[in-house]
Amino acid sequence: MVRNVSLLAALAASTIAFPAVAQQTRFDPAIGRLRDAALKDQVAWDIVEGLTTEIGPRPDGSPQQARAREWGMAKLRSLGFQNVRIETYQLDTWVRGLESAEVVSPYPQPLRLTALGNSGATPPDGLTLPIVFFPGIDDLRAAPDGSLKGKIAFVSNTMQRTMDGSSYGSQGAARRQGPNIAARKGASAIVIRSIGTDHGRGPHAGVTNFEPGVTPIPAAALSVADAANLERMVKRGKPVTLHLLLTPKRVGLRESGNVVAEVPGSDPAAGVVLIGGHLDSWDLGTGAIDDASGVGITTAAAKMLLDSGKPRRTIRVVWFGDEETGGFGGAAYAKAHAGERHAIAAESDFGADRVWRFQTNLPDSARPVVDRLTAALTPIGVIRGLGVANGGTDVEPVLATGVAGIDLNQDGLRYFDYHHTPEDTIDVIDVEQLRQNVAAWTAMLAVVANAPEEIGPMQIKK
Ligand code: ZN
Ligand code: ZN
């Protein structure tokens, strides 16, 4: 909880060691005032509240997501943004169907699960087959080819609670790659333990991918509690048989799109500052922390700049479409805006808890910008990281062209308790931490959008 900003500043100052004083002489105090005004922001909360109340879940390619785009257009116009528009593209759409599972023997009982995005379907009356248990993805990889014929693979993982969310990268392989590997080894279906740090019965949705030429098999995530229960059954030593029913389907191409809005700058040649989050969500919750909050935070920060005079650079806010099933909105944006000069690209897609660190991939020549960012962010408890910014799914295609990135890293300790679950609702958002995010983004935008230095396109520093 961010209740006491000066305490946070003291804490941050005591844990970092770099010479900030000299650079702070060039830091404009007006930026500090704008940042602190953002600590009282209401816009981000209003966007999250509005999207989750008036639209709800926004699955990729769905009518709800289309409604959300219209909602976004109206909202952004009412806030005073310019050039508000939807940039459309076509999306090959996967749609969830029925989903249920139960242990048939030796301990009959129902299990809670959800189909993974891109999952294949079982026959209409389901499958009843024995399971083969793998403690982790590497155990599945080691299974002999053909050994899973007529079986349901059951893959667990050891998801850890980490500030930077790094365990999602390593343990998430069970979801992202497990189904493809199981299919190649002949499995009839796969269930995994949800990629999550909770111990509840709400499964964590998420996408999986099958290589070209591999026929998708039914693939689902059990809730963490149900997966743990199933593991206990396996350890009792008797063969375990499951009945599994999943009826998702592909429905072909549908129109989707990115919602785009701008704060026009005074110097078009200085490049666009691209920020945003993703408008789509999984369908079990209402997509509050993933990612109505990112949309709300970045929009609220841009609104602070909009209301404080014309920035040098145009700030472009994008509510990206279809991040969840493959980053299609980000890819469509990069394609539509190829060749247009961008100074910076940054996204917010890690919940609504406070920003604790920032990182960039700016070259040494942009050191004054990074020093001013440090001066602007330290007072709200944000430290300068030693790593390199790598963006996220939505801005990755833009960063890949050589545009510089800035990451405002959020505290991920409780993110994977709720990520992609039925509990991803506004109820888990702490408004004070949400506001601290808006303040951090406002400070970042005020520094970057008005920097007199040239920023990008430039060599990305490794
Ligand atoms: Zn997300
Ligand atoms: Zn997500």
Tab-separated table of C-alpha atoms and ligand atoms in Angstrom:
chain	number	residue	atom	x	y	z
A	1	MET	CA	0.000	0.000	0.000
A	2	VAL	CA	1.327	3.396	-0.937
A	3	ARG	CA	0.071	5.609	1.835
A	4	ASN	CA	3.055	7.771	2.601
A	5	VAL	CA	4.974	9.147	-0.321
A	6	SER	CA	7.723	10.806	1.691
A	7	LEU	CA	8.379	7.547	3.504
A	8	LEU	CA	8.673	5.777	0.162
A	9	ALA	CA	11.063	8.436	-1.053
A	10	ALA	CA	13.216	7.938	2.024
A	11	LEU	CA	13.189	4.205	1.520
A	12	ALA	CA	14.111	4.527	-2.136
A	13	ALA	CA	16.882	6.995	-1.388
A	14	SER	CA	18.347	4.632	1.163
A	15	THR	CA	18.488	1.674	-1.203
A	16	ILE	CA	19.958	3.187	-4.332
A	17	ALA	CA	23.425	4.488	-4.947
A	18	PHE	CA	24.041	6.741	-7.905
A	19	PRO	CA	24.912	10.390	-8.296
A	20	ALA	CA	21.601	12.151	-8.872
A	21	VAL	CA	22.297	15.561	-7.412
A	22	ALA	CA	24.169	17.119	-10.311
A	23	GLN	CA	21.588	16.004	-12.857
A	24	GLN	CA	18.710	17.194	-10.727
A	25	THR	CA	19.757	20.764	-11.416
A	26	ARG	CA	18.174	20.343	-14.852
A	27	PHE	CA	15.007	18.773	-13.477
A	28	ASP	CA	11.992	21.050	-13.931
A	29	PRO	CA	10.096	21.404	-10.626
A	30	ALA	CA	6.870	21.699	-12.622
A	31	ILE	CA	7.261	18.005	-13.461
A	32	GLY	CA	7.324	17.205	-9.761
A	33	ARG	CA	4.150	19.193	-9.217
A	34	LEU	CA	2.382	17.449	-12.100
A	35	ARG	CA	3.511	14.046	-10.779
A	36	ASP	CA	2.184	14.829	-7.313
A	37	ALA	CA	-1.126	16.076	-8.720
A	38	ALA	CA	-1.463	12.670	-10.411
A	39	LEU	CA	-1.396	11.017	-6.979
A	40	LYS	CA	-4.995	12.246	-6.692
A	41	ASP	CA	-6.005	10.900	-10.112
A	42	GLN	CA	-9.524	9.609	-10.650
A	43	VAL	CA	-9.360	8.954	-14.414
A	44	ALA	CA	-7.618	5.582	-14.218
A	45	TRP	CA	-10.091	4.242	-11.682
A	46	ASP	CA	-13.023	5.561	-13.742
A	47	ILE	CA	-11.764	3.730	-16.843
A	48	VAL	CA	-11.245	0.443	-14.982
A	49	GLU	CA	-14.600	0.801	-13.249
A	50	GLY	CA	-16.385	1.708	-16.472
A	51	LEU	CA	-14.881	-1.056	-18.588
A	52	THR	CA	-15.468	-3.758	-15.992
A	53	THR	CA	-18.985	-2.583	-15.138
A	54	GLU	CA	-20.362	-1.596	-18.535
A	55	ILE	CA	-18.505	-4.129	-20.714
A	56	GLY	CA	-17.078	-6.871	-18.483
A	57	PRO	CA	-14.963	-9.671	-19.999
A	58	ARG	CA	-13.489	-8.776	-23.397
A	59	PRO	CA	-12.285	-11.995	-25.054
A	60	ASP	CA	-10.394	-11.772	-28.329
A	61	GLY	CA	-12.619	-11.453	-31.370
A	62	SER	CA	-15.783	-11.220	-29.256
A	63	PRO	CA	-18.742	-8.847	-29.585
A	64	GLN	CA	-17.865	-7.592	-26.074
A	65	GLN	CA	-14.432	-6.530	-27.291
A	66	ALA	CA	-16.064	-4.684	-30.190
A	67	ARG	CA	-18.343	-2.912	-27.696
A	68	ALA	CA	-15.281	-2.066	-25.612
A	69	ARG	CA	-13.675	-0.362	-28.617
A	70	GLU	CA	-16.754	1.824	-29.062
A	71	TRP	CA	-16.780	2.506	-25.318
A	72	GLY	CA	-13.129	3.498	-25.529
A	73	MET	CA	-13.700	5.871	-28.450
A	74	ALA	CA	-16.441	7.668	-26.531
A	75	LYS	CA	-14.364	7.807	-23.348
A	76	LEU	CA	-11.232	9.121	-25.026
A	77	ARG	CA	-13.209	11.790	-26.897
A	78	SER	CA	-14.960	12.873	-23.727
A	79	LEU	CA	-11.568	13.253	-22.048
A	80	GLY	CA	-10.504	15.651	-24.800
A	81	PHE	CA	-8.028	13.524	-26.754
A	82	GLN	CA	-7.487	14.256	-30.453
A	83	ASN	CA	-7.508	11.975	-33.510
A	84	VAL	CA	-9.473	9.287	-31.676
A	85	ARG	CA	-10.028	6.327	-33.980
A	86	ILE	CA	-10.184	2.560	-34.324
A	87	GLU	CA	-7.500	0.987	-36.502
A	88	THR	CA	-9.014	-2.295	-37.644
A	89	TYR	CA	-7.471	-5.621	-38.620
A	90	GLN	CA	-8.681	-9.181	-39.059
A	91	LEU	CA	-8.344	-11.747	-36.270
A	92	ASP	CA	-8.451	-15.540	-36.675
A	93	THR	CA	-10.732	-16.173	-33.720
A	94	TRP	CA	-10.908	-19.021	-31.180
A	95	VAL	CA	-14.048	-19.299	-29.043
A	96	ARG	CA	-14.457	-21.118	-25.730
A	97	GLY	CA	-17.120	-23.855	-25.474
A	98	LEU	CA	-18.310	-26.170	-22.735
A	99	GLU	CA	-15.670	-27.331	-20.283
A	100	SER	CA	-15.795	-29.854	-17.478
A	101	ALA	CA	-13.731	-32.653	-15.986
A	102	GLU	CA	-14.044	-35.303	-13.353
A	103	VAL	CA	-11.981	-38.070	-11.888
A	104	VAL	CA	-13.681	-41.333	-12.933
A	105	SER	CA	-11.468	-43.610	-10.857
A	106	PRO	CA	-10.134	-44.365	-8.314
A	107	TYR	CA	-11.567	-41.356	-6.402
A	108	PRO	CA	-14.559	-40.028	-8.384
A	109	GLN	CA	-15.065	-36.268	-8.017
A	110	PRO	CA	-15.376	-33.151	-10.192
A	111	LEU	CA	-12.389	-30.962	-11.070
A	112	ARG	CA	-12.333	-27.278	-12.011
A	113	LEU	CA	-10.514	-26.296	-15.158
A	114	THR	CA	-10.634	-24.008	-18.173
A	115	ALA	CA	-9.626	-24.565	-21.776
A	116	LEU	CA	-6.420	-22.888	-22.924
A	117	GLY	CA	-6.670	-20.512	-25.863
A	118	ASN	CA	-6.189	-22.402	-29.173
A	119	SER	CA	-7.137	-25.705	-27.477
A	120	GLY	CA	-8.607	-28.415	-29.652
A	121	ALA	CA	-11.951	-29.997	-28.793
A	122	THR	CA	-12.913	-33.372	-27.375
A	123	PRO	CA	-15.733	-35.364	-28.991
A	124	PRO	CA	-19.135	-33.887	-28.018
A	125	ASP	CA	-19.533	-36.440	-25.223
A	126	GLY	CA	-15.956	-36.040	-24.018
A	127	LEU	CA	-12.978	-38.357	-23.523
A	128	THR	CA	-12.404	-40.911	-20.747
A	129	LEU	CA	-8.722	-41.849	-20.516
A	130	PRO	CA	-5.920	-42.571	-18.021
A	131	ILE	CA	-3.514	-39.775	-17.132
A	132	VAL	CA	0.271	-39.740	-17.179
A	133	PHE	CA	1.767	-37.364	-14.617
A	134	PHE	CA	4.776	-35.112	-15.270
A	135	PRO	CA	6.100	-32.933	-12.413
A	136	GLY	CA	7.352	-30.328	-14.905
A	137	ILE	CA	7.715	-29.474	-18.567
A	138	ASP	CA	11.192	-31.046	-18.774
A	139	ASP	CA	9.759	-34.392	-17.639
A	140	LEU	CA	7.212	-34.174	-20.446
A	141	ARG	CA	9.981	-33.321	-22.922
A	142	ALA	CA	11.856	-36.461	-21.808
A	143	ALA	CA	8.898	-38.797	-22.451
A	144	PRO	CA	9.528	-41.174	-25.383
A	145	ASP	CA	7.735	-40.336	-28.634
A	146	GLY	CA	4.478	-42.234	-28.935
A	147	SER	CA	4.401	-43.053	-25.220
A	148	LEU	CA	1.329	-40.872	-24.631
A	149	LYS	CA	-0.975	-42.510	-27.180
A	150	GLY	CA	-4.431	-42.956	-25.686
A	151	LYS	CA	-3.464	-40.922	-22.597
A	152	ILE	CA	-4.108	-37.529	-21.064
A	153	ALA	CA	-0.847	-35.836	-20.105
A	154	PHE	CA	-0.965	-34.043	-16.732
A	155	VAL	CA	1.845	-31.490	-16.336
A	156	SER	CA	2.545	-29.622	-13.130
A	157	ASN	CA	4.926	-26.699	-12.406
A	158	THR	CA	6.368	-24.790	-9.465
A	159	MET	CA	5.196	-21.228	-9.955
A	160	GLN	CA	6.945	-18.858	-7.541
A	161	ARG	CA	5.880	-15.491	-6.179
A	162	THR	CA	8.400	-12.928	-7.489
A	163	MET	CA	8.500	-9.147	-7.560
A	164	ASP	CA	9.469	-9.051	-11.233
A	165	GLY	CA	7.216	-11.898	-12.371
A	166	SER	CA	10.182	-13.878	-13.694
A	167	SER	CA	8.668	-17.204	-12.626
A	168	TYR	CA	5.946	-16.682	-15.223
A	169	GLY	CA	8.618	-16.853	-17.897
A	170	SER	CA	10.116	-20.123	-16.696
A	171	GLN	CA	7.088	-21.978	-15.295
A	172	GLY	CA	4.715	-20.662	-17.955
A	173	ALA	CA	6.331	-23.042	-20.437
A	174	ALA	CA	3.998	-25.743	-19.106
A	175	ARG	CA	1.117	-23.784	-20.613
A	176	ARG	CA	2.749	-22.191	-23.626
A	177	GLN	CA	4.656	-25.239	-24.893
A	178	GLY	CA	3.269	-28.230	-22.973
A	179	PRO	CA	0.249	-28.884	-25.216
A	180	ASN	CA	2.316	-28.808	-28.413
A	181	ILE	CA	4.888	-31.201	-26.948
A	182	ALA	CA	2.182	-33.550	-25.658
A	183	ALA	CA	0.448	-33.522	-29.047
A	184	ARG	CA	3.697	-34.385	-30.824
A	185	LYS	CA	4.182	-37.316	-28.470
A	186	GLY	CA	0.746	-38.651	-29.338
A	187	ALA	CA	-1.275	-37.581	-26.287
A	188	SER	CA	-5.048	-37.418	-26.736
A	189	ALA	CA	-5.326	-34.392	-24.430
A	190	ILE	CA	-3.408	-32.456	-21.792
A	191	VAL	CA	-4.253	-30.808	-18.492
A	192	ILE	CA	-1.780	-28.599	-16.646
A	193	ARG	CA	-1.619	-27.073	-13.204
A	194	SER	CA	-2.599	-23.413	-13.651
A	195	ILE	CA	0.277	-20.967	-13.914
A	196	GLY	CA	-0.541	-19.130	-10.710
A	197	THR	CA	0.640	-18.401	-7.171
A	198	ASP	CA	-2.750	-18.788	-5.488
A	199	HIS	CA	-4.138	-21.960	-3.956
A	200	GLY	CA	-7.720	-21.463	-5.038
A	201	ARG	CA	-10.184	-23.302	-7.220
A	202	GLY	CA	-10.348	-20.659	-9.928
A	203	PRO	CA	-8.362	-21.873	-12.948
A	204	HIS	CA	-5.990	-19.517	-14.787
A	205	ALA	CA	-6.792	-19.148	-18.481
A	206	GLY	CA	-4.130	-18.356	-21.053
A	207	VAL	CA	-3.020	-19.041	-24.575
A	208	THR	CA	-1.094	-21.999	-25.887
A	209	ASN	CA	0.311	-22.544	-29.343
A	210	PHE	CA	0.595	-25.503	-31.658
A	211	GLU	CA	3.237	-25.597	-34.363
A	212	PRO	CA	2.105	-25.682	-37.982
A	213	GLY	CA	1.349	-29.284	-38.866
A	214	VAL	CA	0.557	-30.295	-35.274
A	215	THR	CA	-3.167	-30.929	-34.784
A	216	PRO	CA	-4.357	-29.094	-31.651
A	217	ILE	CA	-5.381	-31.463	-28.860
A	218	PRO	CA	-7.790	-30.594	-26.047
A	219	ALA	CA	-5.726	-28.582	-23.546
A	220	ALA	CA	-6.871	-27.140	-20.234
A	221	ALA	CA	-5.586	-25.630	-16.987
A	222	LEU	CA	-6.785	-27.127	-13.711
A	223	SER	CA	-7.143	-24.762	-10.772
A	224	VAL	CA	-4.092	-24.914	-8.507
A	225	ALA	CA	-6.129	-26.605	-5.753
A	226	ASP	CA	-7.565	-29.200	-8.139
A	227	ALA	CA	-4.156	-29.917	-9.652
A	228	ALA	CA	-2.710	-30.409	-6.167
A	229	ASN	CA	-5.556	-32.781	-5.359
A	230	LEU	CA	-4.961	-34.726	-8.564
A	231	GLU	CA	-1.240	-34.977	-7.717
A	232	ARG	CA	-2.131	-36.467	-4.331
A	233	MET	CA	-4.269	-39.072	-6.085
A	234	VAL	CA	-1.405	-39.941	-8.442
A	235	LYS	CA	0.957	-40.387	-5.469
A	236	ARG	CA	-1.338	-43.024	-3.973
A	237	GLY	CA	-0.131	-45.263	-6.787
A	238	LYS	CA	-3.301	-46.428	-8.514
A	239	PRO	CA	-4.017	-45.547	-12.169
A	240	VAL	CA	-6.095	-42.366	-12.387
A	241	THR	CA	-8.722	-41.980	-15.110
A	242	LEU	CA	-10.293	-38.665	-16.100
A	243	HIS	CA	-13.358	-37.730	-18.079
A	244	LEU	CA	-12.721	-34.505	-20.012
A	245	LEU	CA	-15.142	-32.387	-22.021
A	246	LEU	CA	-13.914	-29.330	-23.951
A	247	THR	CA	-15.787	-27.942	-26.959
A	248	PRO	CA	-13.977	-24.781	-28.098
A	249	LYS	CA	-13.885	-23.975	-31.800
A	250	ARG	CA	-12.309	-21.706	-34.362
A	251	VAL	CA	-14.768	-19.380	-36.057
A	252	GLY	CA	-12.518	-17.854	-38.713
A	253	LEU	CA	-11.692	-14.219	-39.354
A	254	ARG	CA	-13.450	-11.455	-37.449
A	255	GLU	CA	-12.837	-7.729	-37.467
A	256	SER	CA	-10.879	-6.470	-34.490
A	257	GLY	CA	-8.876	-3.351	-33.808
A	258	ASN	CA	-6.760	-0.971	-31.758
A	259	VAL	CA	-8.265	2.176	-30.250
A	260	VAL	CA	-5.899	5.103	-30.811
A	261	ALA	CA	-5.924	8.629	-29.356
A	262	GLU	CA	-3.433	11.468	-29.280
A	263	VAL	CA	-2.167	14.488	-27.432
A	264	PRO	CA	-0.705	16.360	-30.411
A	265	GLY	CA	2.793	17.710	-29.919
A	266	SER	CA	4.344	20.944	-31.166
A	267	ASP	CA	7.262	19.267	-32.964
A	268	PRO	CA	6.099	16.395	-35.196
A	269	ALA	CA	9.681	15.689	-36.300
A	270	ALA	CA	10.673	14.806	-32.724
A	271	GLY	CA	8.864	11.462	-32.901
A	272	VAL	CA	5.832	9.916	-31.247
A	273	VAL	CA	5.778	8.812	-27.611
A	274	LEU	CA	3.766	5.581	-27.793
A	275	ILE	CA	2.095	4.288	-24.629
A	276	GLY	CA	-0.799	1.988	-23.811
A	277	GLY	CA	-2.214	-1.223	-22.462
A	278	HIS	CA	-4.469	-3.895	-23.920
A	279	LEU	CA	-8.215	-3.677	-24.119
A	280	ASP	CA	-8.951	-7.377	-24.537
A	281	SER	CA	-9.056	-9.790	-21.601
A	282	TRP	CA	-9.673	-13.398	-20.748
A	283	ASP	CA	-13.266	-14.190	-19.980
A	284	LEU	CA	-13.303	-15.736	-16.493
A	285	GLY	CA	-12.979	-12.414	-14.681
A	286	THR	CA	-13.665	-8.895	-15.923
A	287	GLY	CA	-10.093	-8.105	-16.945
A	288	ALA	CA	-9.524	-5.409	-14.318
A	289	ILE	CA	-5.825	-5.954	-13.593
A	290	ASP	CA	-5.236	-7.513	-17.021
A	291	ASP	CA	-5.450	-5.069	-18.475
A	292	ALA	CA	-8.105	-2.415	-17.905
A	293	SER	CA	-5.672	-1.005	-15.340
A	294	GLY	CA	-2.892	-0.597	-17.918
A	295	VAL	CA	-5.298	1.142	-20.273
A	296	GLY	CA	-6.514	3.344	-17.422
A	297	ILE	CA	-3.049	4.186	-16.060
A	298	THR	CA	-1.550	5.204	-19.401
A	299	THR	CA	-4.643	7.140	-20.466
A	300	ALA	CA	-4.832	8.967	-17.142
A	301	ALA	CA	-1.173	9.965	-17.405
A	302	ALA	CA	-1.629	11.211	-20.971
A	303	LYS	CA	-4.643	13.196	-19.769
A	304	MET	CA	-2.433	14.900	-17.163
A	305	LEU	CA	-0.134	15.998	-20.008
A	306	LEU	CA	-3.104	16.986	-22.190
A	307	ASP	CA	-4.329	19.338	-19.492
A	308	SER	CA	-0.952	20.917	-18.792
A	309	GLY	CA	-0.115	22.471	-22.162
A	310	LYS	CA	1.116	21.201	-25.520
A	311	PRO	CA	4.006	18.765	-25.175
A	312	ARG	CA	6.913	18.836	-27.620
A	313	ARG	CA	6.268	15.297	-28.823
A	314	THR	CA	2.922	13.805	-29.742
A	315	ILE	CA	1.766	11.351	-27.088
A	316	ARG	CA	-0.163	8.496	-28.641
A	317	VAL	CA	-2.241	6.259	-26.376
A	318	VAL	CA	-3.205	2.871	-27.789
A	319	TRP	CA	-5.731	0.489	-26.295
A	320	PHE	CA	-4.340	-2.569	-28.040
A	321	GLY	CA	-6.593	-5.382	-29.206
A	322	ASP	CA	-6.001	-9.105	-28.889
A	323	GLU	CA	-2.856	-9.236	-26.772
A	324	GLU	CA	-3.979	-12.373	-24.999
A	325	THR	CA	-4.142	-14.793	-27.899
A	326	GLY	CA	-0.940	-13.684	-29.575
A	327	GLY	CA	-0.190	-9.979	-29.557
A	328	PHE	CA	-2.139	-9.329	-32.751
A	329	GLY	CA	-2.972	-5.713	-31.838
A	330	GLY	CA	0.668	-4.822	-31.279
A	331	ALA	CA	1.671	-6.476	-34.536
A	332	ALA	CA	-1.095	-4.659	-36.429
A	333	TYR	CA	-0.008	-1.327	-34.925
A	334	ALA	CA	3.618	-1.816	-35.971
A	335	LYS	CA	2.517	-2.731	-39.488
A	336	ALA	CA	0.114	0.204	-39.812
A	337	HIS	CA	2.697	2.699	-38.540
A	338	ALA	CA	5.797	1.312	-40.213
A	339	GLY	CA	8.231	4.069	-41.115
A	340	GLU	CA	6.697	6.649	-38.763
A	341	ARG	CA	9.218	8.096	-36.346
A	342	HIS	CA	8.739	7.016	-32.734
A	343	ALA	CA	10.830	8.388	-29.878
A	344	ILE	CA	9.789	5.943	-27.162
A	345	ALA	CA	7.399	3.012	-26.730
A	346	ALA	CA	6.179	1.795	-23.336
A	347	GLU	CA	3.282	-0.279	-22.060
A	348	SER	CA	1.542	-1.056	-18.772
A	349	ASP	CA	0.467	-4.698	-18.529
A	350	PHE	CA	1.336	-6.109	-15.130
A	351	GLY	CA	-1.628	-5.253	-12.937
A	352	ALA	CA	-2.311	-2.253	-10.772
A	353	ASP	CA	0.173	-2.537	-7.920
A	354	ARG	CA	2.809	0.134	-7.482
A	355	VAL	CA	5.704	0.875	-9.799
A	356	TRP	CA	8.930	0.038	-7.971
A	357	ARG	CA	11.612	0.254	-10.675
A	358	PHE	CA	12.236	1.766	-14.080
A	359	GLN	CA	14.571	0.593	-16.798
A	360	THR	CA	15.369	1.881	-20.262
A	361	ASN	CA	17.365	0.844	-23.264
A	362	LEU	CA	18.418	4.390	-24.020
A	363	PRO	CA	22.036	4.775	-25.149
A	364	ASP	CA	24.630	6.640	-23.118
A	365	SER	CA	24.021	9.734	-25.243
A	366	ALA	CA	20.563	10.004	-23.660
A	367	ARG	CA	21.991	9.921	-20.148
A	368	PRO	CA	20.512	13.345	-19.222
A	369	VAL	CA	17.028	12.018	-20.003
A	370	VAL	CA	17.595	8.985	-17.784
A	371	ASP	CA	18.941	11.209	-15.008
A	372	ARG	CA	15.858	13.409	-15.175
A	373	LEU	CA	13.673	10.292	-15.094
A	374	THR	CA	15.514	9.274	-11.948
A	375	ALA	CA	14.901	12.662	-10.377
A	376	ALA	CA	11.227	12.541	-11.355
A	377	LEU	CA	10.552	8.998	-10.154
A	378	THR	CA	12.625	8.617	-6.985
A	379	PRO	CA	10.255	10.718	-4.827
A	380	ILE	CA	7.433	8.224	-5.407
A	381	GLY	CA	9.561	5.215	-4.510
A	382	VAL	CA	10.664	4.139	-7.991
A	383	ILE	CA	14.281	3.049	-8.253
A	384	ARG	CA	16.482	3.020	-11.316
A	385	GLY	CA	17.129	-0.563	-12.373
A	386	LEU	CA	20.372	-1.898	-13.725
A	387	GLY	CA	18.791	-3.977	-16.484
A	388	VAL	CA	17.615	-3.176	-19.983
A	389	ALA	CA	14.008	-2.345	-20.859
A	390	ASN	CA	12.366	-4.986	-22.978
A	391	GLY	CA	8.816	-3.658	-23.265
A	392	GLY	CA	6.081	-6.260	-23.498
A	393	THR	CA	3.935	-8.048	-26.037
A	394	ASP	CA	2.175	-4.947	-27.364
A	395	VAL	CA	5.182	-2.702	-27.980
A	396	GLU	CA	7.641	-5.490	-28.789
A	397	PRO	CA	7.061	-5.214	-32.566
A	398	VAL	CA	7.817	-1.469	-32.366
A	399	LEU	CA	10.892	-1.963	-30.166
A	400	ALA	CA	12.084	-4.600	-32.609
A	401	THR	CA	12.434	-1.853	-35.217
A	402	GLY	CA	14.980	-0.049	-33.021
A	403	VAL	CA	12.681	2.315	-31.127
A	404	ALA	CA	13.802	2.908	-27.538
A	405	GLY	CA	11.772	1.536	-24.638
A	406	ILE	CA	11.092	2.490	-21.050
A	407	ASP	CA	9.731	-0.061	-18.573
A	408	LEU	CA	7.918	1.094	-15.450
A	409	ASN	CA	8.019	-2.197	-13.553
A	410	GLN	CA	5.120	-2.942	-11.237
A	411	ASP	CA	5.212	-5.007	-8.068
A	412	GLY	CA	4.261	-8.515	-9.200
A	413	LEU	CA	4.112	-10.255	-5.827
A	414	ARG	CA	0.349	-10.815	-5.901
A	415	TYR	CA	-0.288	-10.451	-9.641
A	416	PHE	CA	-0.318	-14.182	-10.344
A	417	ASP	CA	-2.822	-14.852	-7.582
A	418	TYR	CA	-5.446	-13.289	-9.861
A	419	HIS	CA	-3.965	-13.274	-13.369
A	420	HIS	CA	-6.448	-14.724	-15.920
A	421	THR	CA	-8.716	-16.038	-13.135
A	422	PRO	CA	-12.322	-15.377	-12.131
A	423	GLU	CA	-10.846	-13.137	-9.408
A	424	ASP	CA	-9.457	-10.597	-11.875
A	425	THR	CA	-12.018	-7.962	-10.936
A	426	ILE	CA	-11.818	-4.382	-9.716
A	427	ASP	CA	-12.147	-5.655	-6.148
A	428	VAL	CA	-8.451	-6.607	-6.065
A	429	ILE	CA	-7.271	-3.141	-7.101
A	430	ASP	CA	-5.833	-0.804	-4.455
A	431	VAL	CA	-6.718	2.704	-5.631
A	432	GLU	CA	-3.696	4.295	-3.937
A	433	GLN	CA	-1.305	2.013	-5.781
A	434	LEU	CA	-3.212	2.620	-9.014
A	435	ARG	CA	-2.696	6.367	-8.493
A	436	GLN	CA	1.012	5.864	-7.821
A	437	ASN	CA	1.173	4.202	-11.248
A	438	VAL	CA	-0.491	7.228	-12.832
A	439	ALA	CA	1.995	9.500	-11.077
A	440	ALA	CA	4.935	7.444	-12.340
A	441	TRP	CA	3.630	7.451	-15.908
A	442	THR	CA	2.856	11.176	-15.713
A	443	ALA	CA	6.408	11.898	-14.554
A	444	MET	CA	7.856	9.692	-17.283
A	445	LEU	CA	5.739	11.336	-19.988
A	446	ALA	CA	6.518	14.836	-18.771
A	447	VAL	CA	10.245	14.115	-18.993
A	448	VAL	CA	10.259	12.205	-22.261
A	449	ALA	CA	7.623	14.085	-24.256
A	450	ASN	CA	9.326	17.402	-23.509
A	451	ALA	CA	12.970	16.330	-23.634
A	452	PRO	CA	14.963	18.763	-25.807
A	453	GLU	CA	17.378	15.972	-26.729
A	454	GLU	CA	16.894	13.751	-29.736
A	455	ILE	CA	15.377	10.404	-28.729
A	456	GLY	CA	15.327	7.590	-31.246
A	457	PRO	CA	15.397	5.980	-33.626
A	458	MET	CA	18.702	4.837	-32.321
A	459	GLN	CA	20.901	1.860	-31.727
A	460	ILE	CA	19.373	-0.300	-29.032
A	461	LYS	CA	21.870	-0.792	-26.221
A	462	LYS	CA	22.270	-4.456	-25.287
B	1	ZN	ZN	-1.957	-8.516	-20.154
B	2	ZN	ZN	-3.053	-11.633	-19.787
